[in-house]
Tab-separated table of C-alpha atoms and ligand atoms in Angstrom:
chain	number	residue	atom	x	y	z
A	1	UNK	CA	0.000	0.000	0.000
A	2	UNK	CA	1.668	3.418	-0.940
A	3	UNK	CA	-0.562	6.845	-0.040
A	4	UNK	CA	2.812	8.614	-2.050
A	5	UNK	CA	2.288	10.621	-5.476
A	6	UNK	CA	4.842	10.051	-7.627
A	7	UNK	CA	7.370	12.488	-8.516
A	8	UNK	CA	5.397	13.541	-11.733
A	9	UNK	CA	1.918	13.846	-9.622
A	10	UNK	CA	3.655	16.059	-7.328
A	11	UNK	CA	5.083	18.467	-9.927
A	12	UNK	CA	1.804	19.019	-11.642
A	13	UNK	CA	0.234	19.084	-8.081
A	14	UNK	CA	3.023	22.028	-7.385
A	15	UNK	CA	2.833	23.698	-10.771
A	16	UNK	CA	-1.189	23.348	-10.871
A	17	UNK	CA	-0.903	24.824	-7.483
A	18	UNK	CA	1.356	27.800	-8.008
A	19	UNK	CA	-0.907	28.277	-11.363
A	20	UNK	CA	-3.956	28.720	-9.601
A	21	UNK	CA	-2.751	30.871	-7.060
A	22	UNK	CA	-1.393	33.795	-9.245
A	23	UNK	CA	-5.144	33.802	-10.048
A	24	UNK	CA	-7.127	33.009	-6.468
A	25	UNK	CA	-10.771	32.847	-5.475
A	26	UNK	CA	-10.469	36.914	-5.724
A	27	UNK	CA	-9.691	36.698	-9.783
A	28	UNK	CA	-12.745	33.896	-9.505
A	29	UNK	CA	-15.239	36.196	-7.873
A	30	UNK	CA	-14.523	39.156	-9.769
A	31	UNK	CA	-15.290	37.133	-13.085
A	32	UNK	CA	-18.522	35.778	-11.788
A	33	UNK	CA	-19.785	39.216	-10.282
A	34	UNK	CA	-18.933	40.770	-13.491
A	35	UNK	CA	-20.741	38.129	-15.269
A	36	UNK	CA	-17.636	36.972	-17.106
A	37	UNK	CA	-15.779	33.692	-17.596
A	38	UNK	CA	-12.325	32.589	-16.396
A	39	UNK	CA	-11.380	32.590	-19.960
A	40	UNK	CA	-7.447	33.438	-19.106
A	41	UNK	CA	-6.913	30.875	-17.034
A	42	UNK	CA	-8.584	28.039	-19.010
A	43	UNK	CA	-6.367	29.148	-21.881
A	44	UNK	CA	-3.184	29.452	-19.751
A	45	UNK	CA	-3.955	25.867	-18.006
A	46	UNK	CA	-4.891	24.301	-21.234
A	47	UNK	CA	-1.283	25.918	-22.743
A	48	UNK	CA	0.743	24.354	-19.842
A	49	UNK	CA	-1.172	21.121	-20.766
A	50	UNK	CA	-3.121	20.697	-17.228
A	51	UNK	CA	-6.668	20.814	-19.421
A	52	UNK	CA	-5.526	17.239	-21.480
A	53	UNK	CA	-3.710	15.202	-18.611
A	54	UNK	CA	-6.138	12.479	-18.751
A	55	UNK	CA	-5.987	12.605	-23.106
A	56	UNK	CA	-3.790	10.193	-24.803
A	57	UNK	CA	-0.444	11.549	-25.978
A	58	UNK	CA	-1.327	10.921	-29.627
A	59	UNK	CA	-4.155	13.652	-29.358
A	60	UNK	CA	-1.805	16.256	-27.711
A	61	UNK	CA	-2.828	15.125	-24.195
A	62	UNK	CA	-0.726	13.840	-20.657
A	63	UNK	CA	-1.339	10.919	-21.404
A	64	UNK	CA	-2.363	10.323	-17.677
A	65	UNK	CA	-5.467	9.470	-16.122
A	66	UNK	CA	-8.209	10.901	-13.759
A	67	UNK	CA	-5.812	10.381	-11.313
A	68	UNK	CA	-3.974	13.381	-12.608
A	69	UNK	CA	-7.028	15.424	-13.470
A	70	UNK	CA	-8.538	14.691	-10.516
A	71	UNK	CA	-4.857	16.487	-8.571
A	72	UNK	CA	-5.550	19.790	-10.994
A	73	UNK	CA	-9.648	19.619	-10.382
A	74	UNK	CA	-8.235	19.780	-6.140
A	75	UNK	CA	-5.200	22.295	-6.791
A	76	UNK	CA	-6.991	24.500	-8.630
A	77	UNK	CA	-10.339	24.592	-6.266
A	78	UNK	CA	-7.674	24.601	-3.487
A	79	UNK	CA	-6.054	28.027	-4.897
A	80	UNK	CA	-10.057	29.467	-4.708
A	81	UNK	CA	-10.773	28.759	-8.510
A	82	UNK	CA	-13.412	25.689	-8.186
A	83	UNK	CA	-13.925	25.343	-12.154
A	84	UNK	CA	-17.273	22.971	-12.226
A	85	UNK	CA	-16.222	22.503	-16.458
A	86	UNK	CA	-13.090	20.560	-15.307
A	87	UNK	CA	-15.722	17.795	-14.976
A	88	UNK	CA	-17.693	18.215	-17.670
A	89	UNK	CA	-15.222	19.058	-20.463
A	90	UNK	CA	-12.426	17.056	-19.890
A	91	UNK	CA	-13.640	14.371	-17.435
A	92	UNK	CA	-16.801	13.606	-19.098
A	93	UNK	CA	-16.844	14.496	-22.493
A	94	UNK	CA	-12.687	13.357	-22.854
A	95	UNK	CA	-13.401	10.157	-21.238
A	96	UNK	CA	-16.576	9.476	-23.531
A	97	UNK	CA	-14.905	9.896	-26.531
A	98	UNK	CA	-11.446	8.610	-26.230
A	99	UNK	CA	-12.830	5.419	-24.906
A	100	UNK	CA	-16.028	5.385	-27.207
A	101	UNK	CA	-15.695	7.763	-30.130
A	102	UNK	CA	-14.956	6.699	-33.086
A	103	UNK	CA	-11.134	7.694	-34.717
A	104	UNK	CA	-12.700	10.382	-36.719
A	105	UNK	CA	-14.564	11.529	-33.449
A	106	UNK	CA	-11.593	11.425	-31.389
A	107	UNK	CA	-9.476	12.955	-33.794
A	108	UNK	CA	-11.788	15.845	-34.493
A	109	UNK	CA	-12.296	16.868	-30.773
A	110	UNK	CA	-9.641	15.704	-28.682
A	111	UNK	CA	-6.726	17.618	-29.518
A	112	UNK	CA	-9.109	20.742	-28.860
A	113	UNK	CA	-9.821	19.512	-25.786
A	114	UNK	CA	-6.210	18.898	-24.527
A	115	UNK	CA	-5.267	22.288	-25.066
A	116	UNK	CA	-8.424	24.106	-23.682
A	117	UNK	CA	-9.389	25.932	-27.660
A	118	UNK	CA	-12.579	23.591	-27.532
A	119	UNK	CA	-15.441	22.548	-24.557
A	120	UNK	CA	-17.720	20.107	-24.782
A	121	UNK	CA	-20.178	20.164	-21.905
A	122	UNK	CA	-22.405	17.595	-21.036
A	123	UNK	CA	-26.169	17.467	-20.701
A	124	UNK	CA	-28.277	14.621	-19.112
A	125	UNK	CA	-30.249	15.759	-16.551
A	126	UNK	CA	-34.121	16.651	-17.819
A	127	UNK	CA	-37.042	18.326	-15.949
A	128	UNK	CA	-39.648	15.601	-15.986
A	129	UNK	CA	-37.210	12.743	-15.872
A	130	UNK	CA	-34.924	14.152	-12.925
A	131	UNK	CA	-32.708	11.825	-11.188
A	132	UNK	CA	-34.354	8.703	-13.015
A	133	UNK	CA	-32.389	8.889	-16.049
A	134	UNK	CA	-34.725	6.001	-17.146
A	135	UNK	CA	-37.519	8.039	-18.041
A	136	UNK	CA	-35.695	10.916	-20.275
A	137	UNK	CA	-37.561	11.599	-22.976
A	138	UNK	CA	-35.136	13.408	-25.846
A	139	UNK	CA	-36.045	11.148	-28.562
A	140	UNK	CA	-33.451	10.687	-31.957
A	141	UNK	CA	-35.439	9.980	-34.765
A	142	UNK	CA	-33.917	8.802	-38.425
A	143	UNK	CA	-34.455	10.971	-41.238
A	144	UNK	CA	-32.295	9.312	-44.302
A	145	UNK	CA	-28.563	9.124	-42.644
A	146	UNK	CA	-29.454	11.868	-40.430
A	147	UNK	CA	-30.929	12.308	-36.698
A	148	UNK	CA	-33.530	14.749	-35.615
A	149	UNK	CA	-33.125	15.584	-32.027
A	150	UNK	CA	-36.117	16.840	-29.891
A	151	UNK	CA	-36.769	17.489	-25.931
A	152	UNK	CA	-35.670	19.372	-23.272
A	153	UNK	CA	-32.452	19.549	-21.116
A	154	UNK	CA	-31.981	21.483	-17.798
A	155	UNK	CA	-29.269	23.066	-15.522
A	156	UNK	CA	-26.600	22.277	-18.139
A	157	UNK	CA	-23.512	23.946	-17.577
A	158	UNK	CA	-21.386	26.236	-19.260
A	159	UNK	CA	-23.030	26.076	-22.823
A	160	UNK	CA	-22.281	29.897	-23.573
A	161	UNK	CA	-18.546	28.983	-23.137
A	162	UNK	CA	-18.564	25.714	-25.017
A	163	UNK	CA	-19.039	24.951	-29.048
A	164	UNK	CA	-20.668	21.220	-28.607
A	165	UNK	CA	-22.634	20.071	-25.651
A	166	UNK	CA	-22.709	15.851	-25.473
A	167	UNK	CA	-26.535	14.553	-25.303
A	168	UNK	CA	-28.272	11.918	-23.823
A	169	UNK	CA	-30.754	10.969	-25.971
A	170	UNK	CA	-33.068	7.676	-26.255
A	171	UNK	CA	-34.087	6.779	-29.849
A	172	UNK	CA	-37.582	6.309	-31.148
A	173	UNK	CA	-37.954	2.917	-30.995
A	174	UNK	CA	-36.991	2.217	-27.762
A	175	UNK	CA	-39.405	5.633	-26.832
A	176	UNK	CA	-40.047	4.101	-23.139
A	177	UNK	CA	-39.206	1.613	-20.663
A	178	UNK	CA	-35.954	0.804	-19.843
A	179	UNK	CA	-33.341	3.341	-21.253
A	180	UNK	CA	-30.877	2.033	-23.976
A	181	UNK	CA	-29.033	5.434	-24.233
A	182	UNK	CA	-27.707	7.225	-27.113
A	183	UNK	CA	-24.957	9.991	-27.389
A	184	UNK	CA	-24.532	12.778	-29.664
A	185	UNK	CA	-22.057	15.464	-29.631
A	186	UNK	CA	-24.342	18.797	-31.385
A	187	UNK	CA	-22.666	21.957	-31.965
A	188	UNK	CA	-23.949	24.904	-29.564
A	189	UNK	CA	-25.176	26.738	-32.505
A	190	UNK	CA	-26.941	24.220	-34.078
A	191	UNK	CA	-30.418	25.472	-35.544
A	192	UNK	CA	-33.237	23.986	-33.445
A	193	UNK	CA	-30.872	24.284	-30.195
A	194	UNK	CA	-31.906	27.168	-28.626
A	195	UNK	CA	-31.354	28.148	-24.323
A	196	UNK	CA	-32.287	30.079	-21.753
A	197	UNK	CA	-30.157	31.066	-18.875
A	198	UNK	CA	-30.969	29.846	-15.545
A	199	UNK	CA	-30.885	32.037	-12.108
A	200	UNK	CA	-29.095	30.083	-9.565
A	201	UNK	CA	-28.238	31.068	-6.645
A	202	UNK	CA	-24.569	30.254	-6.811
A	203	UNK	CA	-21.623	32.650	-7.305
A	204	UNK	CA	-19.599	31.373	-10.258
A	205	UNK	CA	-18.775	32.565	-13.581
A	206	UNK	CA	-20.115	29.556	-15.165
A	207	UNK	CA	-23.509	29.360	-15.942
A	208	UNK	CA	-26.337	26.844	-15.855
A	209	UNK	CA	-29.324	26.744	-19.394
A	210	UNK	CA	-32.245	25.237	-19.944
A	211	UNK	CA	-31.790	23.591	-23.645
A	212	UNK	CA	-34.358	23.259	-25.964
A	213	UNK	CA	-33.590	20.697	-28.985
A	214	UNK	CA	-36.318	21.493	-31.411
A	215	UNK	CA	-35.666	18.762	-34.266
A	216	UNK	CA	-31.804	19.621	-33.901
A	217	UNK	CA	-30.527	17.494	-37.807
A	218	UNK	CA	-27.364	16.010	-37.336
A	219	UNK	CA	-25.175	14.195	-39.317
A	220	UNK	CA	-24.702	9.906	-38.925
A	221	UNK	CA	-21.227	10.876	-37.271
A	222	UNK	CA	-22.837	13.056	-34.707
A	223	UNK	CA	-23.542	9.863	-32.782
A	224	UNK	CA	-20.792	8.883	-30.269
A	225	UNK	CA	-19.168	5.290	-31.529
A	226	UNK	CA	-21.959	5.583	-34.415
A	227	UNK	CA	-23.543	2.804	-33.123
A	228	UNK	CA	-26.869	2.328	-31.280
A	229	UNK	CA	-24.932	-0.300	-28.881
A	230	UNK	CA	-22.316	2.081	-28.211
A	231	UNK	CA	-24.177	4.752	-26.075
A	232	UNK	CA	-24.799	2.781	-22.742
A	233	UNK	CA	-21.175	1.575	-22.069
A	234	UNK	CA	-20.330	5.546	-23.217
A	235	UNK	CA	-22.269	7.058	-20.631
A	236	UNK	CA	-21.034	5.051	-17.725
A	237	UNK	CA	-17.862	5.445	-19.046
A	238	UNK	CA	-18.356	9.070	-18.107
A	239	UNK	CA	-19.364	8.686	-14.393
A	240	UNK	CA	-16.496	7.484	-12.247
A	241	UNK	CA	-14.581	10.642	-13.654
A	242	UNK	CA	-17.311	12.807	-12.917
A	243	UNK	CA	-17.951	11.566	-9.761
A	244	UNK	CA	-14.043	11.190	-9.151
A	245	UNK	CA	-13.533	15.321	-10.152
A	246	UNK	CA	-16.697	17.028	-8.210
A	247	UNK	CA	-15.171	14.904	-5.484
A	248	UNK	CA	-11.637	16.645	-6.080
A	249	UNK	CA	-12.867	19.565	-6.692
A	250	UNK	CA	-14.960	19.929	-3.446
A	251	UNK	CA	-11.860	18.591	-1.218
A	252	UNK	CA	-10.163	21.861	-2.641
A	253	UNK	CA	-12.668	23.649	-1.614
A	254	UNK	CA	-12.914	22.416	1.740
A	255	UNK	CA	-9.170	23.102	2.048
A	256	UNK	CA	-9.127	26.660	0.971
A	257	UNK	CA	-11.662	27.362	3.071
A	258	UNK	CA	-10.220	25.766	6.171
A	259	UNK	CA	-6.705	27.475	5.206
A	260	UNK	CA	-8.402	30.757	5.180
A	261	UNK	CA	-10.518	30.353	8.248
A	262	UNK	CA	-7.094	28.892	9.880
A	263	UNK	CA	-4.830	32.201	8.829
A	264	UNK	CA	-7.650	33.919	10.376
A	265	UNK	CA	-8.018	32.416	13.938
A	266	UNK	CA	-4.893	31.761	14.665
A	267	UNK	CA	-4.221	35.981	14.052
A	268	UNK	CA	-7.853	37.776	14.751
A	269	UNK	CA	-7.533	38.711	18.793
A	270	UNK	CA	-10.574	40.147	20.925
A	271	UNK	CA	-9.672	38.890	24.628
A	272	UNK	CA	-6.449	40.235	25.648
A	273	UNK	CA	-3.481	38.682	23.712
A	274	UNK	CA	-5.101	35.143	23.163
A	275	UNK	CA	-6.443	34.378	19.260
A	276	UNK	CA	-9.222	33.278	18.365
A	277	UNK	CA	-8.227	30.366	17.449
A	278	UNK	CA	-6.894	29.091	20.957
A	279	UNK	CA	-10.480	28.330	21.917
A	280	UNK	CA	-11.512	25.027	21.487
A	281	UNK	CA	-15.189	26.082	20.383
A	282	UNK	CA	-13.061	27.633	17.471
A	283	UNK	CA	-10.442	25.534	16.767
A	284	UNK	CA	-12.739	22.111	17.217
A	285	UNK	CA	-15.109	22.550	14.834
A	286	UNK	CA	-11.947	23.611	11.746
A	287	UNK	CA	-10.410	20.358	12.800
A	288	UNK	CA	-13.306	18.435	12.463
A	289	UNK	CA	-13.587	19.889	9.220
A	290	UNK	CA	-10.292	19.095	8.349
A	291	UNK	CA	-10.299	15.760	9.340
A	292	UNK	CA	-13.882	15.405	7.015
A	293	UNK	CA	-12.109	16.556	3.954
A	294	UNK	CA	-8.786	14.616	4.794
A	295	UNK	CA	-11.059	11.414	4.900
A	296	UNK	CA	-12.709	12.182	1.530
A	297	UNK	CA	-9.405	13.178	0.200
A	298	UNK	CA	-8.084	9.207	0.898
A	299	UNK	CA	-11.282	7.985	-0.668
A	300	UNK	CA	-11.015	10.253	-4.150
A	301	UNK	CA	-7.392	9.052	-4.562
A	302	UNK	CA	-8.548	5.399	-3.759
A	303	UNK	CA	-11.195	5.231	-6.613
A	304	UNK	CA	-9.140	7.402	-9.169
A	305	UNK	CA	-6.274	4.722	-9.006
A	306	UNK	CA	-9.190	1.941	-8.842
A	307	UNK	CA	-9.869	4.419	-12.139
A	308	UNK	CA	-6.750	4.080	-13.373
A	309	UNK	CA	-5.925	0.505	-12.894
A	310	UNK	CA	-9.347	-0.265	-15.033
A	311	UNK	CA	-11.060	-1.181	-12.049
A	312	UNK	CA	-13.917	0.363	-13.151
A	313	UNK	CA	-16.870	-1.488	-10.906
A	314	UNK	CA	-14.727	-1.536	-7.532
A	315	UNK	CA	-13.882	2.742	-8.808
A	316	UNK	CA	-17.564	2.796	-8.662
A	317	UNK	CA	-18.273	2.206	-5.342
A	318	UNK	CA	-15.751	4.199	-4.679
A	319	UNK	CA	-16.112	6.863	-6.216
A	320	UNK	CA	-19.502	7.587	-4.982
A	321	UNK	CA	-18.440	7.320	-1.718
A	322	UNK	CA	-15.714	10.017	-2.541
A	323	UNK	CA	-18.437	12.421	-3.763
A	324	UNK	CA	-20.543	11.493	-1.127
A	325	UNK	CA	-17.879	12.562	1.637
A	326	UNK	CA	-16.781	15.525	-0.058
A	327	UNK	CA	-20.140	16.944	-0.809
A	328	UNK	CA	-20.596	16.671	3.487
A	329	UNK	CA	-16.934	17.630	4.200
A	330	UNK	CA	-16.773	20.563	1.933
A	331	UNK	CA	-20.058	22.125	2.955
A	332	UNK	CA	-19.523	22.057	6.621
A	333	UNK	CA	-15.895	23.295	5.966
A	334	UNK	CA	-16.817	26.559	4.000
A	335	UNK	CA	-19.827	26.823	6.818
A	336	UNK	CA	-17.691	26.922	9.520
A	337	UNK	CA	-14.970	28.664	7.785
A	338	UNK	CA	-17.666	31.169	7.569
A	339	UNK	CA	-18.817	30.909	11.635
A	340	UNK	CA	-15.256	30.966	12.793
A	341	UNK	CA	-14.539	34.538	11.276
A	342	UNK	CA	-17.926	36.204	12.604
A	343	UNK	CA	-19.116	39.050	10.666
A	344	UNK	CA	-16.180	39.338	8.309
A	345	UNK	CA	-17.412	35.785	7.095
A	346	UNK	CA	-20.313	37.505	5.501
A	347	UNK	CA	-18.152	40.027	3.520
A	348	UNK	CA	-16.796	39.288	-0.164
A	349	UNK	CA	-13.315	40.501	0.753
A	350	UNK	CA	-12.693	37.011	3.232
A	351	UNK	CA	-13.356	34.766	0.398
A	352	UNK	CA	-15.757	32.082	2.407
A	353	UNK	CA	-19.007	32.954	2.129
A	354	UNK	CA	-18.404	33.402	-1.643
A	355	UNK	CA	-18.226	29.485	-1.809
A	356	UNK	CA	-21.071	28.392	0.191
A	357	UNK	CA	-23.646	28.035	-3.058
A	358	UNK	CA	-21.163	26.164	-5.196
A	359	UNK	CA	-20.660	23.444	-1.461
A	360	UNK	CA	-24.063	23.384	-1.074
A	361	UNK	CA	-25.134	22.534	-5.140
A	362	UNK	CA	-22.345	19.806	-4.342
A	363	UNK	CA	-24.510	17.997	-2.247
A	364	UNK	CA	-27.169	17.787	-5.130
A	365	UNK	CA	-25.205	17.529	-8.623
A	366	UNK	CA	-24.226	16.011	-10.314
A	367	UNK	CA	-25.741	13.154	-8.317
A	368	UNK	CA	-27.495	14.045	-4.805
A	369	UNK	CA	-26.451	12.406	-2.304
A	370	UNK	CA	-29.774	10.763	-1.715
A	371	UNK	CA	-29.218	8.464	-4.583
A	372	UNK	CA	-25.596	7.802	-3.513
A	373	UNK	CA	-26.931	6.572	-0.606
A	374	UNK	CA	-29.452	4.049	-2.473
A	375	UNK	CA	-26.643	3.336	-4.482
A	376	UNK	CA	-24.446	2.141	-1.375
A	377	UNK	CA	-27.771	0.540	0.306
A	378	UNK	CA	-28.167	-1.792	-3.083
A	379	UNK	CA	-24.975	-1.971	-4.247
A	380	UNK	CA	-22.245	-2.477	-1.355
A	381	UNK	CA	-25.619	-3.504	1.446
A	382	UNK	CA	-27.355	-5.947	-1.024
A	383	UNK	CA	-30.724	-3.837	-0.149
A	384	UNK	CA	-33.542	-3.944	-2.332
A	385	UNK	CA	-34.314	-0.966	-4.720
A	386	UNK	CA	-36.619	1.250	-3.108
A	387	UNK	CA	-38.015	3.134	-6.819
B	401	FAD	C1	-24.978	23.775	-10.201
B	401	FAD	C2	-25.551	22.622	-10.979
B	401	FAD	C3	-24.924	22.250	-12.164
B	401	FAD	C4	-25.469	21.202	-12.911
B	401	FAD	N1	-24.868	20.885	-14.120
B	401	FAD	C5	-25.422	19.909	-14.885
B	401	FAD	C6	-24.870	19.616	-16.184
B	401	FAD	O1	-23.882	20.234	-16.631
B	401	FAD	N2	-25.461	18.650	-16.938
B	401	FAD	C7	-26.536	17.947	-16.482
B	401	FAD	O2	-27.011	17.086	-17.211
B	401	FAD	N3	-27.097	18.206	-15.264
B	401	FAD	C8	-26.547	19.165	-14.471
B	401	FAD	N4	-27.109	19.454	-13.231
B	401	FAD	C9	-28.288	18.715	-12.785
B	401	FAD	C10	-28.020	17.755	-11.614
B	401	FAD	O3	-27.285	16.660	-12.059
B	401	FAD	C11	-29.391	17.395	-11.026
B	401	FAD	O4	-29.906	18.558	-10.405
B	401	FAD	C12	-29.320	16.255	-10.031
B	401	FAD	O5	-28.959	15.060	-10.679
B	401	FAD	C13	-30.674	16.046	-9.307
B	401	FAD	O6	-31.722	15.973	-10.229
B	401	FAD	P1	-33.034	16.894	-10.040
B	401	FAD	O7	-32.546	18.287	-9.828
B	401	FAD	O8	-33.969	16.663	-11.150
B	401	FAD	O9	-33.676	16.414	-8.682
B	401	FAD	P2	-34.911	15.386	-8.479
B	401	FAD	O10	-34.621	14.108	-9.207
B	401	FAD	O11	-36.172	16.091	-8.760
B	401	FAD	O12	-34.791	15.099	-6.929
B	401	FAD	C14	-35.194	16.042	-5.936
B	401	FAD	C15	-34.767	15.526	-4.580
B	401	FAD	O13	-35.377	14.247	-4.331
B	401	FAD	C16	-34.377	13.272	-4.061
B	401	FAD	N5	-34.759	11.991	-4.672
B	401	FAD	C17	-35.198	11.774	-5.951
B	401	FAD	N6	-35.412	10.468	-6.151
B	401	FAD	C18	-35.093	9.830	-4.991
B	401	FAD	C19	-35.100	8.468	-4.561
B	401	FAD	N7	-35.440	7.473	-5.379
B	401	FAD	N8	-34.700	8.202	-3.303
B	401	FAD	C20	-34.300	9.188	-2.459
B	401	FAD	N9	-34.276	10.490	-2.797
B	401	FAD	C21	-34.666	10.801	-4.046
B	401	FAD	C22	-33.097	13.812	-4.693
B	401	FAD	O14	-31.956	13.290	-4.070
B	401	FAD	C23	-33.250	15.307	-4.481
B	401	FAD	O15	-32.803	15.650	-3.195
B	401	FAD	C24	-26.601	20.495	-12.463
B	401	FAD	C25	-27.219	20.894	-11.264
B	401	FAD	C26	-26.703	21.938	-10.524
B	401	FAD	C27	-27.389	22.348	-9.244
């Protein structure tokens, strides 16, 4: 058993690190209260090649795997930049289609990928259908060699920033019942894909849409693997990363906030010449929090090597369990990051209560924690499904 990175995981962890803190959570506010992106430092990341780690070499990626993704996902939510299209872009949509695409698909969007010029963001999720995946109803229909895609998508991510989104679509024949999936990557600006921008409640400069595919026509090769068999083992190929990299991501978060609610106990004095921080009633709770995000920490980097070593049922298990912890750890670590510096937790200028939408969405998406937990009950208890 060996908890060590090795020497290559540690210099991206450093350089990742040192990146992401020439731009810090005040860079990432600014951008979201202005209502822009982090476009700078997706560029510079994807130049100094953190975007592709997980793409093979021969499509001008790392040629690592989620392992590595997963350290930059942590480093860079550690630094105060938690960039929720880490998962979707590269974890997802990479994974999908260098393990499912077909060589013209992986050759037309990888390399774009790997050095940040291209997103591809990912849409499931469905406002009847919910978190029974089962019952979405965006149906592909054949017209000649093409497919005409119709239905409705919601809380998608980043779609203004990227130039394909990756759908989850059922087709015609197979209109109900048990979902046999289908994936097609569609261009953003396809005609019949229109969106609406949704008010959430989170402070980020990424952005969440309501799609509506309105007979979207796309070409045969729009479907991933183009083949009808190849869309079910493509969309749980995407999960353990995604799973895996909100879990990383959310550890970061949990440490940046405990870092800055630490720099600010142990030097914030209002009895006499004692800190803050030398109270137990302040100091307790942080290092409960710590130890919570330390704990979810060993679990991420258990089911990304799991990942890694093509253990992809046992990274399962795992790596629910990783997002499960994090999504608790990281929300009561910005929450009490937020208690421990009184008022000056509620200002912009600490940098805590900035996070505490983007923790507590973590404990919903992109899988609540609800059906984690019906996940462990059947899967790891041998419980019957309750739905
Ligand atoms: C910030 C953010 C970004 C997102 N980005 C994306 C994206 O890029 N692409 C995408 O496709 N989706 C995205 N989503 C959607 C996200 O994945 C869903 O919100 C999530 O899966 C839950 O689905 P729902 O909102 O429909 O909740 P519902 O399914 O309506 O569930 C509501 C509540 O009931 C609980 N519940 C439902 N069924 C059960 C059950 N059987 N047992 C116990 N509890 C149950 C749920 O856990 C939840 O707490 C995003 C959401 C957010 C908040």
């Amino acid at each position: 058993m060996n908890f060590d990175l090795t020497p290559e995981q540690e210099q991206l962890r450093d350089a990742v690190r040192a990146l992401g803190r020439r731009y810090g959570h005040s860079y990432f506010v600014a951008k979201a209260k202005s209502g822009e992106h982090t476009t700078e430092l997706w560029h510079e990341a994807g130049r100094l090649g953190y975007l592709g780690v997980n793409i093979p070499t021969e499509y001008g990626g790392g040629g690592g795997g989620i392992t590595e993704l997963a350290l930059v996902c942590e480093e860079l939510a550690a630094a105060g930049c938690p960039l929720l299209l880490l998962v979707v872009s590269p974890a997802i949509a990479a994974t999908v289609i260098t393990r499912h695409g077909t060589d013209e698909q992986r050759k037309r969007y990888l390399p774009g990928l790997a050095d940040g010029s291209q997103k591809i963001v990912f849409a499931i999720t469905e406002p009847e259908a919910g978190s029974n995946f089962h019952r979405l109803g965006t149906v592909a229909r054949r017209d000649g060699d093409d497919w005409l895609l119709s239905g409705r998508k919601c809380y998608i991510s980043g779609v203004d920033e990227a130039g394909h989104v990756l759908v989850v679509a059922r087709t015609e024949d197979a209109a109900s019942g048990k979902l046999k999936p289908v994936l097609f990557v569609v261009p953003t600006d396809a005609p019949g894909l229109t969106r609406s921008k949704l008010d959430m409640e989170i402070l980020s400069p990424e952005n969440q849409f309501l799609l509506y595919l309105d007979d979207v026509r796309l070409p045969a090769d729009a479907l991933v693997g183009q083949s009808l068999d190849a869309g079910l083992p493509a969309l749980f190929s995407g999960l353990n990363p995604e799973r895996i990299t909100v879990a990383a991501m959310g550890a970061g978060t949990g440490r940046y906030a405990i870092e800055r609610a630490s720099e600010y106990t142990a030097s914030r004095k209002v009895w006499g010449g004692r800190s803050i921080g030398s109270h137990q009633g302040v100091s307790h709770p942080l290092a409960h929090a710590a130890v919570q995000v330390e704990l979810a920490r060993l679990m991420i980097y258990k089911a990304a090597s799991l990942y890694d070593a093509g253990r992809d049922l046992e990274a399962g298990v795992a790596g629910n369990m990783a997002k499960y912890a994090t999504g608790e750890a990281a929300a009561l670590a910005v929450d009490t990051a937020v208690q421990v510096h009184g008022g000056a937790g509620m200002t912009t200028e600490y940098g805590v209560a900035t996070l505490l939408g983007a923790v507590r969405a973590g404990r919903i998406a992109p899988v609540s924690r609800e059906m984690i937990l019906n996940f462990v009950a059947q899967h790891v208890l041998g419980q019957d499904k309750s739905y």
